[in-house]
Tab-separated table of C-alpha atoms in Angstrom:
chain	number	residue	atom	x	y	z
A	1	ALA	CA	-6.734	7.531	13.917
A	2	GLN	CA	-8.138	4.980	11.143
A	3	THR	CA	-7.007	1.353	11.776
A	4	VAL	CA	-7.609	-1.658	9.554
A	5	THR	CA	-7.223	-5.187	11.305
A	6	GLN	CA	-6.470	-8.565	9.526
A	7	SER	CA	-7.416	-10.894	12.393
A	8	GLN	CA	-6.440	-14.025	10.172
A	9	PRO	CA	-2.805	-14.006	9.938
A	10	GLU	CA	-2.853	-16.980	7.588
A	11	MET	CA	-5.610	-19.278	5.337
A	12	SER	CA	-4.984	-22.204	3.140
A	13	VAL	CA	-7.909	-23.037	0.335
A	14	GLN	CA	-7.870	-26.002	-1.628
A	15	GLU	CA	-7.379	-25.179	-5.587
A	16	ALA	CA	-10.907	-24.824	-6.958
A	17	GLU	CA	-12.190	-24.227	-3.646
A	18	THR	CA	-13.513	-20.466	-2.477
A	19	VAL	CA	-11.887	-19.089	0.081
A	20	THR	CA	-12.942	-15.580	2.551
A	21	LEU	CA	-10.282	-13.128	3.916
A	22	SER	CA	-11.584	-10.636	6.581
A	23	CYS	CA	-11.184	-7.041	7.498
A	24	THR	CA	-12.546	-4.788	9.692
A	25	TYR	CA	-11.457	-0.733	9.992
A	26	ASP	CA	-12.085	1.845	12.253
A	27	THR	CA	-13.220	5.245	10.976
A	28	SER	CA	-14.976	8.433	12.364
A	29	GLU	CA	-15.430	9.352	8.444
A	30	SER	CA	-18.439	8.570	5.961
A	31	ASP	CA	-16.481	8.937	3.091
A	32	TYR	CA	-13.606	6.629	2.261
A	33	TYR	CA	-11.822	3.972	-0.347
A	34	LEU	CA	-10.751	0.512	0.641
A	35	PHE	CA	-8.715	-1.702	-0.908
A	36	TRP	CA	-7.350	-4.935	-1.651
A	37	TYR	CA	-3.891	-5.542	-2.185
A	38	LYS	CA	-2.139	-8.918	-3.262
A	39	GLN	CA	1.564	-9.277	-2.154
A	40	PRO	CA	3.326	-12.679	-3.991
A	41	PRO	CA	6.438	-13.850	-3.668
A	42	SER	CA	7.975	-11.170	-5.878
A	43	ARG	CA	6.786	-8.157	-3.162
A	44	GLN	CA	5.242	-6.513	-5.735
A	45	MET	CA	1.921	-5.093	-4.381
A	46	ILE	CA	-0.404	-5.484	-6.448
A	47	LEU	CA	-4.517	-3.975	-6.488
A	48	VAL	CA	-7.289	-6.708	-6.738
A	49	ILE	CA	-10.004	-4.455	-5.931
A	50	ARG	CA	-11.515	-1.580	-4.530
A	51	GLN	CA	-14.612	-0.271	-2.926
A	52	GLU	CA	-16.178	2.989	-2.832
A	53	ALA	CA	-17.775	3.278	0.713
A	54	TYR	CA	-20.609	5.351	-0.923
A	55	LYS	CA	-21.840	2.882	-2.978
A	56	GLN	CA	-23.761	0.281	-1.970
A	57	GLN	CA	-23.362	-2.470	-4.265
A	58	ASN	CA	-20.313	-4.808	-3.832
A	59	ALA	CA	-17.456	-4.625	-6.058
A	60	THR	CA	-16.367	-7.879	-8.274
A	61	GLU	CA	-13.269	-8.425	-9.977
A	62	ASN	CA	-13.718	-11.595	-12.299
A	63	ARG	CA	-12.760	-14.544	-9.327
A	64	PHE	CA	-12.423	-11.617	-6.535
A	65	SER	CA	-15.876	-10.057	-4.737
A	66	VAL	CA	-15.733	-8.153	-1.878
A	67	ASN	CA	-18.425	-7.997	1.252
A	68	PHE	CA	-19.011	-4.733	2.175
A	69	GLN	CA	-20.521	-4.273	5.577
A	70	LYS	CA	-20.653	-0.270	6.127
A	71	ALA	CA	-22.656	-0.329	9.455
A	72	ALA	CA	-20.055	-3.213	10.689
A	73	LYS	CA	-16.747	-1.680	9.286
A	74	SER	CA	-16.565	-5.088	7.788
A	75	PHE	CA	-14.783	-5.623	4.452
A	76	SER	CA	-14.013	-9.196	3.151
A	77	LEU	CA	-12.616	-10.693	0.091
A	78	LYS	CA	-13.934	-13.827	-1.651
A	79	ILE	CA	-11.716	-15.681	-3.923
A	80	SER	CA	-13.602	-18.077	-6.085
A	81	ASP	CA	-12.357	-20.866	-7.727
A	82	SER	CA	-9.201	-20.416	-5.794
A	83	GLN	CA	-5.846	-20.761	-8.430
A	84	LEU	CA	-2.395	-21.656	-7.748
A	85	GLY	CA	-1.688	-18.297	-8.799
A	86	ASP	CA	-3.693	-16.720	-5.906
A	87	ALA	CA	-1.217	-17.735	-3.072
A	88	ALA	CA	0.238	-14.640	-1.905
A	89	MET	CA	0.009	-12.038	1.103
A	90	TYR	CA	-2.976	-10.409	1.035
A	91	PHE	CA	-3.698	-6.540	2.737
A	92	CYS	CA	-6.891	-4.898	3.021
A	93	ALA	CA	-6.388	-0.947	3.064
A	94	TYR	CA	-8.153	1.879	3.990
A	95	ARG	CA	-7.492	5.525	2.532
A	96	SER	CA	-9.905	8.279	3.666
A	97	LEU	CA	-11.557	10.702	0.778
A	98	LEU	CA	-11.044	13.816	3.029
A	99	GLU	CA	-6.884	13.425	3.025
A	100	ILE	CA	-7.551	12.677	-0.805
A	101	TYR	CA	-9.618	16.510	-0.940
A	102	ASN	CA	-6.952	18.096	0.499
A	103	GLN	CA	-4.221	16.425	-1.527
A	104	GLY	CA	-2.920	13.677	0.111
A	105	GLY	CA	-4.727	10.218	0.907
A	106	LYS	CA	-1.833	7.573	2.453
A	107	LEU	CA	-2.914	3.776	2.439
A	108	ILE	CA	-3.312	2.431	5.850
A	109	PHE	CA	-2.820	-0.898	6.055
A	110	GLY	CA	-3.588	-4.188	7.832
A	111	GLN	CA	-0.997	-7.056	8.803
A	112	GLY	CA	-2.067	-8.849	6.464
A	113	THR	CA	-2.984	-12.568	5.511
A	114	GLU	CA	-0.715	-15.105	4.453
A	115	LEU	CA	-2.959	-17.500	1.569
A	116	SER	CA	-1.641	-20.452	0.442
A	117	VAL	CA	-3.221	-22.541	-2.231
A	118	LYS	CA	-3.115	-26.501	-2.029
A	119	PRO	CA	-2.955	-28.364	-5.508
B	1	ASP	CA	5.004	-3.836	-14.606
B	2	SER	CA	3.183	-0.670	-12.814
B	3	GLY	CA	5.402	1.652	-14.280
B	4	VAL	CA	6.969	3.070	-11.035
B	5	THR	CA	10.472	2.302	-10.591
B	6	GLN	CA	12.923	2.077	-7.999
B	7	THR	CA	16.803	2.024	-7.812
B	8	PRO	CA	18.582	-0.332	-6.356
B	9	LYS	CA	16.026	-3.189	-5.968
B	10	HIS	CA	18.599	-4.377	-2.926
B	11	LEU	CA	21.215	-2.484	-1.153
B	12	ILE	CA	22.999	-4.377	1.937
B	13	THR	CA	24.994	-1.441	4.184
B	14	ALA	CA	26.336	-1.558	7.699
B	15	THR	CA	24.720	0.108	10.216
B	16	GLY	CA	25.525	3.870	10.703
B	17	GLN	CA	25.697	4.065	7.018
B	18	ARG	CA	23.974	6.559	4.849
B	19	VAL	CA	22.063	5.435	1.904
B	20	THR	CA	19.147	7.069	-0.915
B	21	LEU	CA	16.802	5.038	-2.512
B	22	ARG	CA	15.156	6.439	-5.720
B	23	CYS	CA	11.617	6.531	-7.258
B	24	SER	CA	10.311	7.213	-10.565
B	25	PRO	CA	6.832	7.416	-10.781
B	26	ARG	CA	4.625	6.804	-13.532
B	27	SER	CA	4.692	9.609	-16.214
B	28	GLY	CA	2.385	12.190	-15.499
B	29	ASP	CA	2.232	11.129	-11.508
B	30	LEU	CA	2.669	14.018	-9.331
B	31	SER	CA	2.202	12.318	-6.045
B	32	VAL	CA	4.870	10.388	-4.806
B	33	TYR	CA	3.860	8.119	-1.321
B	34	TRP	CA	6.490	6.210	0.380
B	35	TYR	CA	6.135	2.505	2.324
B	36	GLN	CA	7.958	1.078	4.736
B	37	GLN	CA	7.240	-2.552	5.390
B	38	SER	CA	9.106	-4.406	7.850
B	39	LEU	CA	8.768	-7.706	9.626
B	40	ASP	CA	7.645	-6.372	13.196
B	41	GLN	CA	5.786	-2.957	11.554
B	42	GLY	CA	4.049	-3.999	8.536
B	43	LEU	CA	3.270	-1.840	5.958
B	44	GLN	CA	3.489	1.589	7.049
B	45	PHE	CA	3.557	4.705	5.406
B	46	LEU	CA	6.317	7.350	5.806
B	47	ILE	CA	6.390	10.542	3.839
B	48	HIS	CA	3.770	12.034	0.397
B	49	TYR	CA	5.055	14.427	-1.509
B	50	TYR	CA	2.978	16.408	-4.456
B	51	ASN	CA	4.464	18.038	-7.009
B	52	GLY	CA	7.713	18.903	-5.128
B	53	GLU	CA	6.188	19.566	-2.347
B	54	GLU	CA	5.627	17.590	1.157
B	55	ARG	CA	1.858	16.467	1.874
B	56	ALA	CA	1.979	14.523	5.082
B	57	LYS	CA	4.722	12.403	6.883
B	58	GLY	CA	3.882	9.402	8.892
B	59	ASN	CA	5.777	7.157	10.873
B	60	ILE	CA	9.216	8.493	9.829
B	61	LEU	CA	11.990	8.731	11.637
B	62	GLU	CA	14.107	11.896	12.187
B	63	ARG	CA	16.966	10.199	10.670
B	64	PHE	CA	15.137	9.735	7.535
B	65	SER	CA	14.584	12.469	4.960
B	66	ALA	CA	13.042	12.555	1.485
B	67	GLN	CA	12.497	15.218	-1.513
B	68	GLN	CA	11.206	15.264	-5.020
B	69	PHE	CA	13.223	17.141	-7.638
B	70	PRO	CA	11.162	18.861	-10.411
B	71	ASP	CA	11.136	16.328	-12.662
B	72	LEU	CA	9.487	14.482	-10.269
B	73	HIS	CA	11.579	11.782	-9.171
B	74	SER	CA	12.120	11.099	-5.408
B	75	GLU	CA	14.647	10.283	-3.272
B	76	LEU	CA	14.429	8.717	0.211
B	77	ASN	CA	17.548	9.550	2.652
B	78	LEU	CA	17.851	7.033	5.473
B	79	SER	CA	21.014	7.967	7.517
B	80	SER	CA	22.846	6.575	10.727
B	81	LEU	CA	21.303	3.469	9.575
B	82	GLU	CA	20.006	0.569	12.671
B	83	LEU	CA	19.716	-3.182	12.637
B	84	GLY	CA	15.956	-1.954	12.985
B	85	ASP	CA	15.613	-0.165	9.521
B	86	SER	CA	16.071	-3.567	7.542
B	87	ALA	CA	13.199	-3.505	5.794
B	88	LEU	CA	11.681	-3.172	2.199
B	89	TYR	CA	10.770	0.654	1.189
B	90	PHE	CA	8.058	0.865	-1.952
B	91	CYS	CA	7.045	4.125	-3.103
B	92	ALA	CA	3.880	4.207	-4.732
B	93	SER	CA	2.495	7.324	-7.361
B	94	SER	CA	-0.705	8.678	-8.490
B	95	VAL	CA	-2.326	11.720	-10.882
B	96	PRO	CA	-3.069	14.272	-9.143
B	97	PRO	CA	-4.959	13.627	-6.153
B	98	ASN	CA	-8.659	13.108	-7.333
B	99	PRO	CA	-11.013	11.444	-5.883
B	100	TRP	CA	-12.059	9.761	-9.410
B	101	ASP	CA	-8.872	8.365	-10.135
B	102	ASP	CA	-6.985	7.809	-6.917
B	103	THR	CA	-4.784	4.243	-7.827
B	104	GLN	CA	-1.853	4.178	-5.830
B	105	TYR	CA	0.664	2.149	-8.452
B	106	PHE	CA	3.834	0.340	-6.060
B	107	GLY	CA	6.811	0.093	-7.460
B	108	PRO	CA	8.667	-3.150	-6.930
B	109	GLY	CA	10.777	-1.918	-3.866
B	110	THR	CA	14.009	-1.554	-2.415
B	111	ARG	CA	14.952	-4.595	-0.027
B	112	LEU	CA	17.214	-2.499	2.194
B	113	THR	CA	19.725	-5.059	4.589
B	114	VAL	CA	21.638	-3.341	7.629
B	115	LEU	CA	24.492	-5.387	8.915
């Protein structure tokens, strides 16, 4: 079974600085997707960024980028120029491509990292 | 706004009772996933429906059941409620599972409090 681990329950960053959130996962599959979701105080789950395992290039979305290390099964999220609105719980998630092909594809989430941004 | 709606937003009930949570997926999405977010268990997958058929089950208790109707909305039924069932329940929808467009869009959630 696949598992996702986020070892940092809480992180803090100064506004305008850069912060990196860590995520490791365990799987025997070679094809999958990895995601970072943001959950602000409103509790809405918002997709931040996704990475396809077959792509070597790291995904980037504006101030958000990932460092995907497939061999190490590591998937960290870097937030540059942190803003007050970035304060939220961040979840790393895994989705099996095989399950998607079989018309499924649940998300497996890590425990989350609570990010606070100091003005 | 993801386009996924969930009702009610909040639900307060007593132990032993039964409740129904409703989810309307985005227009055109055939897949509905239910997740539970609790303090001790984190975010867990419960069940997945695709075009009216159950596709996968996760850590869903026997006291819980779900269905997806012909109009594609889904309902999650929780019965014989216990204090530990208090949680935020999300549904998410996606287009027919497609490796090239697989984003799950989450609803705002239903917060269930069991007293």
